[in-house]
Tab-separated table of C-alpha atoms in Angstrom:
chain	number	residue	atom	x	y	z
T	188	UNK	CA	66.073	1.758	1.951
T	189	UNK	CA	67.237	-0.224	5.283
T	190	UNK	CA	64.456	-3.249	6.416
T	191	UNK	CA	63.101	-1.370	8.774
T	192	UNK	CA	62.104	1.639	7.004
T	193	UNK	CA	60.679	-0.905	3.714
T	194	UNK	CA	58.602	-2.490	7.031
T	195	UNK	CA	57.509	1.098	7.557
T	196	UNK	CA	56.277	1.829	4.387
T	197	UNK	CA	54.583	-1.711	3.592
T	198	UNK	CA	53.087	-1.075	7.130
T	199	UNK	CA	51.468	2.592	6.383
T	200	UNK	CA	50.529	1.311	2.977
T	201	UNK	CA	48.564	-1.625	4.175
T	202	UNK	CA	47.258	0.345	7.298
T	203	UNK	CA	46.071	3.315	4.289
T	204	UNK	CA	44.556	0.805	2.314
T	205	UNK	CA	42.347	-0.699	5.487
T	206	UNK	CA	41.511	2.820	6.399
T	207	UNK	CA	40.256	3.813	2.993
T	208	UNK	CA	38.047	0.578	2.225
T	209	UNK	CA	37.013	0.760	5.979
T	210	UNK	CA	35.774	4.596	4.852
T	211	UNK	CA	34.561	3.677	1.994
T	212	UNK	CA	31.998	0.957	3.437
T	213	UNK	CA	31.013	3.356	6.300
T	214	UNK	CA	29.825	6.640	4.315
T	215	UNK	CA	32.969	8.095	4.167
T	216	UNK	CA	32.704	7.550	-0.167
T	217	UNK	CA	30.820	10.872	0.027
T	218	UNK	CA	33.906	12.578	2.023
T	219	UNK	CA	36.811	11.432	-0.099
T	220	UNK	CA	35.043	11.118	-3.686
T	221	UNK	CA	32.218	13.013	-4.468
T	222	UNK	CA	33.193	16.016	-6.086
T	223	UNK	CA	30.792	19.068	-7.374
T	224	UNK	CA	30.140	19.756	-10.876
T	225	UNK	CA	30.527	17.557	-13.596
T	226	UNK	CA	33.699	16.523	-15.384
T	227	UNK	CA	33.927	17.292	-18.809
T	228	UNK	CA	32.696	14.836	-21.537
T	229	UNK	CA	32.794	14.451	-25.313
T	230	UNK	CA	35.037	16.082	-28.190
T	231	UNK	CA	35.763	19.804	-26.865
T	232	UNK	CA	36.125	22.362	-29.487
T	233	UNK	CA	39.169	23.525	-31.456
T	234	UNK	CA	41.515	25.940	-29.916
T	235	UNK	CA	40.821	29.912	-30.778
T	236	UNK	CA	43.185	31.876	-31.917
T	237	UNK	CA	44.141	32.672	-28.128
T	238	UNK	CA	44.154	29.215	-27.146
T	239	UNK	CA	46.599	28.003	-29.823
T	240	UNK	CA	48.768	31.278	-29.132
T	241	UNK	CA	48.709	29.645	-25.467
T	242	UNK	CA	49.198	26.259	-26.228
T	243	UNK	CA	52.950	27.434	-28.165
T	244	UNK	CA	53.746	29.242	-25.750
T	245	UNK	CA	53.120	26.565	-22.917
T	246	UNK	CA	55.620	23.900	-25.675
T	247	UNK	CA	58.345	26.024	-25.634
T	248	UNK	CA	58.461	26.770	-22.210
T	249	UNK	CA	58.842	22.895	-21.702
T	250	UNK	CA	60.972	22.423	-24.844
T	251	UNK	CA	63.630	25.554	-23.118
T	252	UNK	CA	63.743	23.677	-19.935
T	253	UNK	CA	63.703	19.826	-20.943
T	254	UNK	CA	65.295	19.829	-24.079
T	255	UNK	CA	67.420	23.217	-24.065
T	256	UNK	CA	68.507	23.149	-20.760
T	257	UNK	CA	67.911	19.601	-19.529
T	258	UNK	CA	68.282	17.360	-16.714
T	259	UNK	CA	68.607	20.212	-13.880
T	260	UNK	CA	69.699	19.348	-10.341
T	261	UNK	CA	72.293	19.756	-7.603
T	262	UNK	CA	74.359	17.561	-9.657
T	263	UNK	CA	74.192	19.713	-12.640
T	264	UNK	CA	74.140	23.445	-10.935
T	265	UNK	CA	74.424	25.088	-13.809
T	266	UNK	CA	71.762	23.863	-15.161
T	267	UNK	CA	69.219	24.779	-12.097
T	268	UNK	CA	71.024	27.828	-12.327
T	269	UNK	CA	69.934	28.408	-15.867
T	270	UNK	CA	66.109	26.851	-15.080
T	271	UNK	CA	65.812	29.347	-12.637
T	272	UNK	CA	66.911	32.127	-15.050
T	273	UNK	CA	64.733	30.805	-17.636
T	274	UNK	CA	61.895	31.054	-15.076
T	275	UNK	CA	62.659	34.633	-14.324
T	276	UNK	CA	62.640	35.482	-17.873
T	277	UNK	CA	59.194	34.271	-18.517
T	278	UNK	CA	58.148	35.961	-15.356
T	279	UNK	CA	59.336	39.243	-16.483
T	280	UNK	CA	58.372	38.361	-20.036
T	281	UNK	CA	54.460	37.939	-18.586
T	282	UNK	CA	54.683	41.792	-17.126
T	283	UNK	CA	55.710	40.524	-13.707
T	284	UNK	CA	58.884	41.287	-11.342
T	285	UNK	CA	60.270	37.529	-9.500
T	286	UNK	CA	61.557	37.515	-6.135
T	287	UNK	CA	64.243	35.227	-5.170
T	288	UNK	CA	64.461	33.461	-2.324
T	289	UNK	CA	67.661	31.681	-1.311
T	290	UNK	CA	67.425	27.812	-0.562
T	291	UNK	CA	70.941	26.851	0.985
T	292	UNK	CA	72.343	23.649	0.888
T	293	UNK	CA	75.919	21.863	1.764
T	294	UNK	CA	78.348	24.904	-0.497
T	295	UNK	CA	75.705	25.865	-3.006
T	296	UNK	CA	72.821	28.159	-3.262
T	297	UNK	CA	69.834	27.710	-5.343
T	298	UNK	CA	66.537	29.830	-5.199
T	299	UNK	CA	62.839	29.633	-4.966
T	300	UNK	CA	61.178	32.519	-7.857
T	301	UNK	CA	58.169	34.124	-6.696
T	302	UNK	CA	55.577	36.296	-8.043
T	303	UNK	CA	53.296	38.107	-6.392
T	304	UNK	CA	49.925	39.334	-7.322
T	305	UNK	CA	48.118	41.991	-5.192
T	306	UNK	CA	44.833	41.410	-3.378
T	307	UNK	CA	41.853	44.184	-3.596
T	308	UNK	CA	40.409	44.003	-0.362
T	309	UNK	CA	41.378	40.912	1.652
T	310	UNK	CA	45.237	41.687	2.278
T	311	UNK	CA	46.046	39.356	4.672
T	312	UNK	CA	45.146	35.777	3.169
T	313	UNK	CA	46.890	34.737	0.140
T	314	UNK	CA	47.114	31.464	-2.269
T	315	UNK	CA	49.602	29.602	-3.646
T	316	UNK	CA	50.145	28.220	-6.236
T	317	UNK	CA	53.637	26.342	-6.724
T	318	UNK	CA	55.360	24.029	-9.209
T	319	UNK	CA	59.449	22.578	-8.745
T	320	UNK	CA	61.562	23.367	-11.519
T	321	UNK	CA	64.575	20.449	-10.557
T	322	UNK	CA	64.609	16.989	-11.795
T	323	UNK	CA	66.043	13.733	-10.942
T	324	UNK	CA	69.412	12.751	-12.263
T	325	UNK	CA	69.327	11.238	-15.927
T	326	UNK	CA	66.118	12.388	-17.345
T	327	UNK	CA	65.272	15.673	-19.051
T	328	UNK	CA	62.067	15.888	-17.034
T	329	UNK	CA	58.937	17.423	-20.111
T	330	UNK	CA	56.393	16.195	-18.112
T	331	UNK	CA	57.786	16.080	-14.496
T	332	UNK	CA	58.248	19.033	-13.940
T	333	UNK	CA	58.608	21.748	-17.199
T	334	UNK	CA	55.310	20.749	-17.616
T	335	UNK	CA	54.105	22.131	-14.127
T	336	UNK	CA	56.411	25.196	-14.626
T	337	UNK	CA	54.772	26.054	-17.372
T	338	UNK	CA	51.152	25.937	-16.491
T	339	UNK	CA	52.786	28.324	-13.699
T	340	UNK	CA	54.284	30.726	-16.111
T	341	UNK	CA	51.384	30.629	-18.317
T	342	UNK	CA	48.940	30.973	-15.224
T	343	UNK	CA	51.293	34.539	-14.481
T	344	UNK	CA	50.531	36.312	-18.011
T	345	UNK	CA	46.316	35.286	-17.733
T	346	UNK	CA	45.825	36.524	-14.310
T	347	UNK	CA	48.266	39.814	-14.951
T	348	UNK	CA	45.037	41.973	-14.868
T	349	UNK	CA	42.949	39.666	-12.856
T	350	UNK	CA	41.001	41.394	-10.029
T	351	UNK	CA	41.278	39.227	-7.277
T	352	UNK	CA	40.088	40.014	-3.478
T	353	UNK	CA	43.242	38.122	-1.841
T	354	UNK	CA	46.630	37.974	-2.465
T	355	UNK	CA	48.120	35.437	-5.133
T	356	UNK	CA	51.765	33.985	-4.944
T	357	UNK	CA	53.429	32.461	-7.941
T	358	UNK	CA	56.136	29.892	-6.674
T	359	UNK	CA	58.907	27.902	-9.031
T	360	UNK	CA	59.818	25.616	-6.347
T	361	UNK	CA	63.446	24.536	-5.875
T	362	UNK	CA	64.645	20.741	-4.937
T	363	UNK	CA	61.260	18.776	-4.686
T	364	UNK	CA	62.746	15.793	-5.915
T	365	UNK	CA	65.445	12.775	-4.139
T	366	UNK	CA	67.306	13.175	-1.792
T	367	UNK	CA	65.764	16.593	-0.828
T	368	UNK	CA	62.260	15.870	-0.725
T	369	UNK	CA	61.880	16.693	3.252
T	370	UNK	CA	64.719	17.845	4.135
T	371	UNK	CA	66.109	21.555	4.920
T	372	UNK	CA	67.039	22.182	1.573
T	373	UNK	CA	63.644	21.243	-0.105
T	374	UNK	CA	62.078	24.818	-1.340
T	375	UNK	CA	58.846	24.330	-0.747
T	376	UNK	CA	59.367	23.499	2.788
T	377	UNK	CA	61.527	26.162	3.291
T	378	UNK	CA	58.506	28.854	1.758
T	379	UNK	CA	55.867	27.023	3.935
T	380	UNK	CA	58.304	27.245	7.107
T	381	UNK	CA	59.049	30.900	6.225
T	382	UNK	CA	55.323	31.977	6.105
T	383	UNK	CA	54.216	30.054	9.246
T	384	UNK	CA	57.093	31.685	11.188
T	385	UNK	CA	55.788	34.824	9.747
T	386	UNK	CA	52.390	33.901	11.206
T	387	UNK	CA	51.546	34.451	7.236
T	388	UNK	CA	47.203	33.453	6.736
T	389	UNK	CA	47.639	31.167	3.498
T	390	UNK	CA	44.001	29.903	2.758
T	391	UNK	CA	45.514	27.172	-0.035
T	392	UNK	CA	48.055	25.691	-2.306
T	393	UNK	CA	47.888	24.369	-5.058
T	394	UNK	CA	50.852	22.268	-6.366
T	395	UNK	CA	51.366	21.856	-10.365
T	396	UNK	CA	52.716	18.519	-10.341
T	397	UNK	CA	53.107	16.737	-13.926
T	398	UNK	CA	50.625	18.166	-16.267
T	399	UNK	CA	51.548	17.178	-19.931
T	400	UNK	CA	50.807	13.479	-20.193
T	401	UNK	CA	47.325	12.804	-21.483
T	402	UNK	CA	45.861	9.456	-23.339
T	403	UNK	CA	42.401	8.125	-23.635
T	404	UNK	CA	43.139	4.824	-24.838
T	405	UNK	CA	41.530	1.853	-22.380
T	406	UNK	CA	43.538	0.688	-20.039
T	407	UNK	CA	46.043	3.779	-20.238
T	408	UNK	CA	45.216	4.783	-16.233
T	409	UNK	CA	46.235	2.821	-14.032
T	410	UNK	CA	45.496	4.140	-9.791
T	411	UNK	CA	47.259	2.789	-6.627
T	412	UNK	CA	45.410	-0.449	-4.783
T	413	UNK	CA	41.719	0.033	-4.788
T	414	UNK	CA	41.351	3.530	-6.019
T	415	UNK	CA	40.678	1.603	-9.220
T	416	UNK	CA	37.015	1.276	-8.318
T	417	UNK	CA	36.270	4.707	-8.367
T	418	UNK	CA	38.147	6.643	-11.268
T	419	UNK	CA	38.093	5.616	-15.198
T	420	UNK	CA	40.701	3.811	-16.803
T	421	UNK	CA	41.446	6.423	-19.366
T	422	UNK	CA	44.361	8.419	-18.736
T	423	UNK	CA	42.592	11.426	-20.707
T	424	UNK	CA	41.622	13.252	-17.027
T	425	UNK	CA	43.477	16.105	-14.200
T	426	UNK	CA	43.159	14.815	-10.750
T	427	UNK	CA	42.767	17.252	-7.888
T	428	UNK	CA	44.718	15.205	-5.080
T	429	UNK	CA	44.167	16.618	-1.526
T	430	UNK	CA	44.349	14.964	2.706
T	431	UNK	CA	41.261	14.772	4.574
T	432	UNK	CA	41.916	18.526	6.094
T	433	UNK	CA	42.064	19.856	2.742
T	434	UNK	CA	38.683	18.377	1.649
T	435	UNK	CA	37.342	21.508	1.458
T	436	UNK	CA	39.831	22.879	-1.100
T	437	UNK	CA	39.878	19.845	-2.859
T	438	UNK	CA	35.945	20.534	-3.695
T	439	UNK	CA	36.444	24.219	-4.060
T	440	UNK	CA	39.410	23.687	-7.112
T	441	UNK	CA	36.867	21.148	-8.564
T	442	UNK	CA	34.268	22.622	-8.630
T	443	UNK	CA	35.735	26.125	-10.090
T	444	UNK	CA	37.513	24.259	-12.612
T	445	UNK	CA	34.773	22.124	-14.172
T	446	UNK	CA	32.522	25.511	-14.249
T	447	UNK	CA	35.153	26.443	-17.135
T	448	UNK	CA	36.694	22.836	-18.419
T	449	UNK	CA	37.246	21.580	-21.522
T	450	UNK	CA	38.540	18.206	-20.248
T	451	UNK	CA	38.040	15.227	-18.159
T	452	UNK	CA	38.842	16.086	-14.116
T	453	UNK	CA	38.487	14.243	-11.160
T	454	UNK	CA	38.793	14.421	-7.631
T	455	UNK	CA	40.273	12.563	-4.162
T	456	UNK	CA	40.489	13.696	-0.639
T	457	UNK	CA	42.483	10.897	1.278
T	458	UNK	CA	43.686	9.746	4.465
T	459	UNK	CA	47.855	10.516	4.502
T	460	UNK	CA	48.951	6.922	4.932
T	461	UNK	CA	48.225	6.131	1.034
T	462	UNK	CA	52.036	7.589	0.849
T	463	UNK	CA	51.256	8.326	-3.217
T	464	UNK	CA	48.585	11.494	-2.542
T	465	UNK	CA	52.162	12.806	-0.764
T	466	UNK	CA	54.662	13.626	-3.501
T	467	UNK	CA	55.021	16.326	-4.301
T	468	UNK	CA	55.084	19.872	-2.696
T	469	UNK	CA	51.904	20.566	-1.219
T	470	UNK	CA	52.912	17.898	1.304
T	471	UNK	CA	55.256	20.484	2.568
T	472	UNK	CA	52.277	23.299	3.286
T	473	UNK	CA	50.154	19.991	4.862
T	474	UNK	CA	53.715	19.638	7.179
T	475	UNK	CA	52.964	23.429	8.386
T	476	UNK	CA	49.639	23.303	8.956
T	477	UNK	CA	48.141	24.849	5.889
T	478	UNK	CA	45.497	23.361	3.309
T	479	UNK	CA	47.002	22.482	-0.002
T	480	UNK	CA	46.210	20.050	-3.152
T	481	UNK	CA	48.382	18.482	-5.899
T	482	UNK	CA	46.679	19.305	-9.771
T	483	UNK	CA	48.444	16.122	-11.728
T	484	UNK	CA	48.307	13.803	-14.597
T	485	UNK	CA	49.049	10.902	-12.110
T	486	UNK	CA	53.034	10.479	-12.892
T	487	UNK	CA	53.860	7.244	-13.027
T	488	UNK	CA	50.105	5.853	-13.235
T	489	UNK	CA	49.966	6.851	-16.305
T	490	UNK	CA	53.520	8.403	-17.791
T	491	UNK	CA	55.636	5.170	-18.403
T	492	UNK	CA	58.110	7.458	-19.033
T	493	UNK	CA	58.521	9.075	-15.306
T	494	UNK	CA	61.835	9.493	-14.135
T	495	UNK	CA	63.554	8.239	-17.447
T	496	UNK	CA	65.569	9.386	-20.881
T	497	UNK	CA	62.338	9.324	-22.476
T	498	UNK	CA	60.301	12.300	-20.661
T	499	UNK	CA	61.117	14.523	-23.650
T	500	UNK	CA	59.219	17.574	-24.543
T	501	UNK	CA	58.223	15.827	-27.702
T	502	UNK	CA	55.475	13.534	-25.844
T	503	UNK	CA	53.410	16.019	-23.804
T	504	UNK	CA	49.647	16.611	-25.481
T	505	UNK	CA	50.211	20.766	-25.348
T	506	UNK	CA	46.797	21.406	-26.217
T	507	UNK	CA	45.188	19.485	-23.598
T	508	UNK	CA	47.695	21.505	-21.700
T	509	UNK	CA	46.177	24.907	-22.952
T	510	UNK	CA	42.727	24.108	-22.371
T	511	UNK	CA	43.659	22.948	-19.003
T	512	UNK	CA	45.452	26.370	-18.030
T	513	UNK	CA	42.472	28.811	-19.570
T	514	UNK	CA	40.292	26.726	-16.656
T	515	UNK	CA	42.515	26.637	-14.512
T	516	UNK	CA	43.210	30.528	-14.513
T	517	UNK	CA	39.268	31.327	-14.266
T	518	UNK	CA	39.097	28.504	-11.054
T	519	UNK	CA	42.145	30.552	-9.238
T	520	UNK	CA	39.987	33.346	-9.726
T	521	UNK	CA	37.146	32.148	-8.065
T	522	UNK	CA	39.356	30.748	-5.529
T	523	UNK	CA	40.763	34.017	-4.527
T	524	UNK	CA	37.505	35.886	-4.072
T	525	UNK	CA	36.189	36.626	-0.836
């Protein structure tokens, strides 16, 4: 990173920071952190006989990618090559035929996998709901992002049969992390880019971003500057992550999931200059114009693992994992009525 650009960033952070505790003190704590419903509290009950079918399948999803397959990257095209197989596979596996869509970059070619699910009556507005499959060089990436992946592939096989009023699209997501996050060859950006050329009506994504790391230890959550003040310090929680013009959906997802939770949840709707409510790929739908929101265990806030050796399949908390993909499956639901 050249001086300038670190003056950039320490700029927008600082300016972020003054915008949120100047919203904050002016009324603007209902806007960005109230959240319907009630998030979950107490000992939920043990897993059904469907649950703990779910909650093996979602482990070896993670286990083929992170441990199987591995670190998977433009640097290792075989291996994205073989994530992306593995992806179509369970998509097929789940009673489902994946699209491809072809993601250039420099000689190679990689692909975005998409599913798509039919609406009943609204045929022209869809969701999305999206989670990268790549990794950065030297980890084997359980949490970040086989993790995400699987909630996605899981997410296919309960909403099979779902009757849904609009569309649904299923996206494994290719090249989210450095150096292609926002640049031609990121897949996300290419899908959202795609659609708005297409004039395509997407009412919201929803990014799966990191959802196997779960602890409720004190002191195991930690939140970027000042955020502190308003979310526990357990790390036993799913945050909903969304910018100011995705409020709405933010609320919407919340709401819809705690109606069906087992587990802690919370929720933020946040000026873009905090640069961390960014990462991932719903930033690339916010880039086109379209609302979308990041479902996460908070990465590196809580996962000291993130980006390392260490993010093995072995550490993720799969059953936390399964009760979090039964809710989320009934929210999507809700989200896609009319």
């Amino acid at each position: 990173m050249t001086r300038q650009a670190g003056m950039t960033v320490v700029v927008g952070l600082v300016a972020g920071l003054l915008l949120l505790v100047l919203m904050a003190l002016g009324g603007g704590y209902w806007m960005m952190f109230q959240m319907p419903g009630v998030s979950y509290q107490g000992t939920p009950p043990p897993l059904d006989d469907e649950g703990q079918a779910l909650r093996e399948r979602l482990r070896e999803h993670v286990r083929v990618l992170a441990d199987e397959i591995g670190e998977r990257h433009y640097w290792r095209p075989e291996r994205l090559h073989a994530a992306a197989d593995a992806i179509d596979r369970a998509f097929r596996e789940a009673g489902h035929e994946p699209l491809r869509h072809a993601v250039p970059i420099r000689a190679r070619v990689f692909h975005n996998i998409e599913v798509r699910l039919p609406g009943s009556s609204v045929t022209d507005e869809y969701l999305v709901i999206g989670a990268h499959y790549d990794t950065v060089r030297g980890t084997p990436g359980a949490d970040d992002n086989a993790s995400g992946v699987a909630v996605l592939l899981e997410l296919a096989r309960l909403l099979r049969e779902a009757e849904l009023d609009r569309s649904l699209h299923l996206v494994a997501f290719v090249n989210e992390e450095a150096p292609f996050f926002g640049s031609d060859a990121m897949g996300s950006l290419a899908y959202a880019r795609a659609a708005r050329a297409r004039g395509d009506d997407i009412v919201g994504m929803i990014s799966l971003e990191m959802l196997g790391y779960y602890i409720d230890a004190p002191g195991s959550q930690r939140h970027p500057p000042l955020l502190g003040h308003f979310y526990p310090d357990r790390g036993d929680f799913v945050a909903f992550v969304g910018n100011l013009g995705s409020r709405g959906l933010v609320r919407d997802a919340v709401g819809a999931f705690r109606e069906h939770a087992e587990m802690p949840s919370e929720g933020l709707a946040a000026p873009e200059l905090i640069g961390d409510i960014r990462r991932s790929d719903h930033w690339a739908f916010w880039e086109m114009g379209y609302p979308a929101i990041m479902l996460t265990d908070t990465a590196n806030f809580r996962n000291s693992d993130y980006h390392g050796p260490r993010d093995t399949h072995d550490r993720l908390d799969y059953e936390t994992m399964a009760r979090l993909t039964t809710a989320l499956a009934r929210a999507v639901e809700t989200l896609a009525r009319r």
